[in-house]
Short mmCIF file of C-alpha atoms in Angstrom, two decimals:
data_model
loop_
_atom_site.label_atom_id
_atom_site.label_comp_id
_atom_site.label_asym_id
_atom_site.label_seq_id
_atom_site.Cartn_x
_atom_site.Cartn_y
_atom_site.Cartn_z
CA THR A 1460 113.61 134.42 56.36
CA SER A 1461 116.43 131.98 54.47
CA LEU A 1462 113.64 129.10 53.99
CA ARG A 1463 111.27 131.87 52.70
CA GLU A 1464 114.15 132.87 50.06
CA ALA A 1465 114.71 129.30 49.15
CA ARG A 1466 111.15 128.84 48.66
CA LEU A 1467 110.81 132.03 46.34
CA ARG A 1468 114.01 131.14 44.49
CA GLN A 1469 112.43 127.73 43.37
CA GLY A 1470 109.06 129.55 42.49
CA LEU A 1471 107.23 127.09 45.18
CA ASP A 1472 104.09 127.80 46.59
CA PHE A 1473 102.41 126.42 49.71
CA PRO A 1474 99.91 124.22 48.51
CA GLU A 1475 102.56 122.54 46.40
CA LEU A 1476 105.00 122.05 49.40
CA GLU A 1477 101.89 120.90 51.47
CA GLN A 1478 101.25 118.30 48.95
CA ALA A 1479 104.95 117.28 48.59
CA THR A 1480 106.15 117.61 52.38
CA LYS A 1481 102.72 116.48 53.80
CA ILE A 1482 102.98 119.68 56.30
CA ARG A 1483 100.16 121.79 56.57
CA GLY A 1484 100.77 125.10 54.90
CA LYS A 1485 99.72 127.06 57.72
CA TYR A 1486 102.70 125.76 60.01
CA LEU A 1487 105.04 126.27 57.24
CA ARG A 1488 104.55 129.66 56.98
CA ALA A 1489 104.74 129.71 60.82
CA LEU A 1490 107.98 128.26 60.03
CA GLU A 1491 109.44 130.85 58.01
CA ASP A 1492 107.74 133.81 60.48
CA GLU A 1493 109.29 131.85 63.35
CA GLN A 1494 106.05 132.21 64.91
CA PHE A 1495 106.63 128.65 66.67
CA GLU A 1496 104.01 128.81 69.39
CA MET A 1497 101.28 128.04 66.35
CA LEU A 1498 103.04 124.58 66.52
CA PRO A 1499 101.74 121.86 68.57
CA ALA A 1500 104.97 121.16 70.42
CA GLN A 1501 108.88 121.42 70.31
CA THR A 1502 108.81 118.04 68.72
CA TYR A 1503 106.80 119.00 65.99
CA VAL A 1504 108.80 122.07 65.53
CA LYS A 1505 112.16 120.02 64.93
CA GLY A 1506 110.83 117.71 62.54
CA PHE A 1507 108.92 119.93 60.50
CA LEU A 1508 111.93 122.35 60.32
CA ARG A 1509 114.36 119.71 59.37
CA ASN A 1510 112.11 118.39 56.81
CA TYR A 1511 111.09 121.83 55.12
CA ALA A 1512 114.85 122.74 54.87
CA GLU A 1513 116.05 119.26 53.50
CA TYR A 1514 112.76 119.45 50.76
CA LEU A 1515 114.33 122.67 49.62
CA GLY A 1516 118.03 121.40 49.65
CA LEU A 1517 119.23 122.78 52.70
CA ASP A 1518 120.81 121.42 55.66
CA GLY A 1519 118.09 120.76 57.70
CA GLN A 1520 120.28 119.78 61.05
CA LEU A 1521 121.39 123.31 60.68
CA TYR A 1522 118.20 124.80 61.49
CA VAL A 1523 117.24 121.99 64.02
CA ASP A 1524 120.33 123.34 66.16
CA GLU A 1525 119.92 126.80 65.58
CA PHE A 1526 116.12 126.59 66.81
CA SER A 1527 117.86 124.60 69.78
CA SER A 1528 120.17 127.18 70.61
CA ARG A 1529 117.51 129.98 70.80
CA TYR A 1530 114.33 128.72 71.82
CA VAL A 1531 114.59 125.42 73.87
CA VAL A 1532 115.25 126.19 77.06
CA GLY A 1533 115.37 122.77 78.80
CA GLU A 1534 111.86 122.23 79.66
CA ASP A 1535 112.41 118.19 80.12
CA GLU A 1536 114.75 118.75 83.31
CA ALA A 1537 112.39 121.47 84.85
CA PRO A 1538 109.89 118.79 86.47
CA ALA A 1539 113.07 116.76 88.00
CA GLN A 1540 113.89 119.42 90.32
CA PRO A 1541 110.81 119.27 92.94
CA ARG A 1542 111.05 115.72 93.25
CA ARG A 1543 114.91 115.73 94.15
CA SER A 1544 113.75 118.78 97.12
CA THR A 1545 110.92 116.49 98.37
CA VAL A 1546 113.33 113.70 99.10
CA GLY A 1547 115.43 115.81 100.76
CA THR A 1548 112.69 117.09 103.11
CA ARG A 1549 111.74 113.43 103.80
CA GLY A 1550 115.24 112.67 105.28
CA PRO A 1551 116.17 109.30 106.70
CA ARG A 1552 112.47 107.64 107.02
CA VAL A 1553 112.17 107.69 103.39
CA GLN A 1554 115.92 105.93 102.92
CA SER A 1555 115.00 103.77 105.45
CA ARG A 1556 112.09 102.51 103.92
CA VAL A 1557 113.93 102.16 100.63
CA VAL A 1558 116.48 100.09 102.29
CA LEU A 1559 114.03 97.88 104.16
CA SER A 1560 112.10 97.54 100.63
CA THR A 1561 115.24 96.13 99.27
CA LEU A 1562 116.28 93.60 101.40
CA LEU A 1563 112.86 92.20 101.69
CA GLY A 1564 112.85 91.77 97.86
CA ILE A 1565 116.50 89.93 97.85
CA ALA A 1566 115.29 87.78 100.53
CA LEU A 1567 112.18 87.01 98.23
CA VAL A 1568 114.06 86.39 95.50
CA THR A 1569 116.43 84.08 97.39
CA ALA A 1570 113.70 81.76 99.03
CA LEU A 1571 112.29 81.60 95.20
CA VAL A 1572 115.52 80.39 93.76
CA ILE A 1573 115.91 77.86 96.99
CA VAL A 1574 112.56 76.35 96.09
CA ALA A 1575 113.03 75.82 92.59
CA TRP A 1576 116.59 74.34 93.02
CA THR A 1577 115.33 72.02 95.95
CA ARG A 1578 112.11 70.63 93.88
CA GLY A 1579 113.82 70.18 90.51
CA ASP A 1580 116.75 68.01 88.79
CA PRO A 1581 119.79 70.62 89.47
CA ALA A 1582 121.06 68.47 86.63
CA LYS A 1583 118.81 69.51 84.09
CA GLN A 1584 116.59 72.32 85.55
CA GLN A 1585 118.27 75.90 84.87
CA ILE A 1586 116.32 78.87 86.85
CA ALA A 1587 115.33 81.53 84.57
CA GLY A 1588 118.20 84.47 84.85
CA LEU A 1589 120.77 81.97 86.47
CA GLY A 1590 123.65 80.65 84.20
CA GLN A 1591 123.24 83.21 81.67
CA THR A 1592 125.94 85.61 80.74
CA VAL A 1593 125.01 88.85 81.18
CA SER A 1594 126.73 91.84 78.88
CA THR A 1595 127.49 95.14 80.36
CA THR A 1596 128.51 96.56 76.83
CA PRO A 1597 125.58 98.72 76.23
CA ALA A 1598 123.97 97.76 73.00
CA VAL A 1599 124.61 99.61 69.65
CA HIS A 1600 121.77 99.97 67.37
CA PRO A 1601 123.24 100.15 63.62
CA ARG A 1602 122.05 103.39 62.19
CA THR A 1603 119.66 103.16 59.67
CA ARG A 1604 121.12 104.14 56.38
CA ARG A 1605 118.62 106.50 54.58
CA ILE A 1606 118.87 107.00 50.76
CA PRO A 1607 119.22 110.95 50.16
CA PHE A 1608 116.46 112.46 48.03
CA ALA A 1609 117.14 113.83 44.77
CA ARG A 1610 115.61 117.39 44.45
CA LEU A 1611 115.68 118.00 40.61
CA LEU A 1612 115.13 121.89 39.40
CA VAL A 1613 114.73 122.16 35.34
CA THR A 1614 114.45 125.17 33.60
CA ALA A 1615 113.64 125.59 30.01
CA SER A 1616 116.29 128.20 29.15
CA GLY A 1617 116.70 126.93 25.62
CA GLY A 1618 112.95 126.87 24.51
CA SER A 1619 110.08 124.85 25.13
CA THR A 1620 109.85 120.81 25.89
CA TRP A 1621 107.76 118.32 26.85
CA ILE A 1622 108.81 116.03 29.75
CA GLN A 1623 107.25 113.50 31.93
CA VAL A 1624 108.30 112.44 35.42
CA HIS A 1625 107.96 109.37 37.31
CA LEU A 1626 108.72 108.40 40.94
CA GLY A 1627 110.81 105.10 41.99
CA THR A 1628 110.44 103.26 38.40
CA ALA A 1629 109.57 104.02 34.72
CA THR A 1630 106.23 103.07 35.41
CA GLY A 1631 105.66 104.63 38.89
CA PRO A 1632 103.40 107.27 39.78
CA ILE A 1633 103.52 110.40 37.51
CA GLU A 1634 104.71 113.41 39.59
CA TYR A 1635 104.52 115.71 36.29
CA GLN A 1636 103.46 115.75 32.90
CA GLY A 1637 103.41 118.64 30.32
CA THR A 1638 105.31 120.91 28.28
CA LEU A 1639 107.55 123.37 29.86
CA GLN A 1640 107.56 126.95 28.60
CA LEU A 1641 110.39 128.76 27.58
CA GLY A 1642 111.79 130.34 31.07
CA GLN A 1643 109.44 127.88 33.19
CA SER A 1644 111.17 125.86 36.04
CA ARG A 1645 109.68 122.89 37.80
CA LEU A 1646 110.99 121.17 40.93
CA PHE A 1647 111.00 117.37 41.24
CA ALA A 1648 111.86 115.15 44.56
CA GLY A 1649 111.95 111.77 44.97
CA ARG A 1650 115.08 108.80 46.04
CA ARG A 1651 114.70 108.06 42.57
CA LEU A 1652 113.02 110.14 39.45
CA TRP A 1653 112.43 108.55 35.32
CA VAL A 1654 112.61 111.80 33.28
CA ASP A 1655 111.50 111.39 29.83
CA VAL A 1656 112.10 114.51 27.90
CA ARG A 1657 111.78 115.46 24.41
CA SER A 1658 114.12 117.94 23.94
CA PRO A 1659 117.10 117.49 26.65
CA SER A 1660 118.97 120.51 25.31
CA ALA A 1661 116.36 122.92 25.67
CA LEU A 1662 116.75 122.28 29.68
CA THR A 1663 119.08 123.20 32.27
CA ALA A 1664 119.23 121.64 35.41
CA LYS A 1665 120.52 121.70 39.23
CA LEU A 1666 120.86 118.34 41.23
CA ASN A 1667 120.66 119.35 44.84
CA GLY A 1668 121.62 122.82 44.15
CA LYS A 1669 124.42 121.85 41.77
CA PRO A 1670 124.26 122.29 37.83
CA VAL A 1671 123.95 119.29 36.50
CA ARG A 1672 123.43 118.16 32.41
CA PHE A 1673 121.27 116.24 30.52
CA PRO A 1674 123.11 113.81 28.20
CA ALA A 1675 123.11 114.82 24.49
CA GLY A 1676 120.65 113.14 22.33
CA GLY A 1677 117.24 113.09 20.65
CA SER A 1678 114.60 112.25 23.31
CA GLN A 1679 115.25 109.91 25.82
CA LEU A 1680 114.40 108.34 29.48
CA PHE A 1681 116.67 109.60 32.00
CA VAL A 1682 117.01 108.28 35.42
CA VAL A 1683 117.89 110.51 38.24
CA THR A 1684 119.33 109.99 41.87
CA ALA A 1685 121.11 112.16 44.59
CA ARG A 1686 124.51 110.01 44.35
CA GLY A 1687 124.49 108.90 40.82
CA GLY A 1688 123.33 112.11 39.10
CA VAL A 1689 121.97 111.94 35.77
CA ARG A 1690 122.21 108.94 33.62
CA VAL A 1691 120.79 107.62 30.50
CA ALA A 1692 118.01 104.71 31.48
CA PRO A 1693 119.05 101.32 30.73
CA GLY A 1694 117.86 100.22 27.17
CA ALA A 1695 116.49 103.85 26.38
#
């Protein structure tokens, strides 16, 4: 229900959310109603939960953790149990076959190494896999740095004003263009927003749930990011 409350509080509807999140509207409604059986698999549920919650300005990981604690019952571990019981019933015969196969493999590799070594020049020839340092330290994959989204909620609380929002750059795709009437609100989301406002003083705004202010002045162009806040665009 907290997803539904956040959506209603921001005045958003499913068609608009479907276009912004690329998640079908019926799946978004299923997430709000906890009808997870309507989604294809648990992997989709977790991904959709995270993306939908973060788009609404919420902590997506909290929703994934809550779903895992309440609905995930360990399907990934279940298929492994019959295999262990099957191995136990076969007894020493299976173990003997495994040991024999291992010994044959070792003997074959040893023979190939000897043949390759005797046919070539030991001083110049290097057998693949020999002389190479094998690191026992597990590879550490650096975590990809994600640029946080800026979710800007603007409200025409001081009067009507014309507004235009571009995504990415000052000439990027137009997210919105029109006049906000007194009392109307709009939510914009992107890693970098370029906002052209005719009367900045007529707007009140929240950036990722926190109140922010447009710098005072006349009609100006602003740059909005999650980390940098609302700033006057260079050269504006």
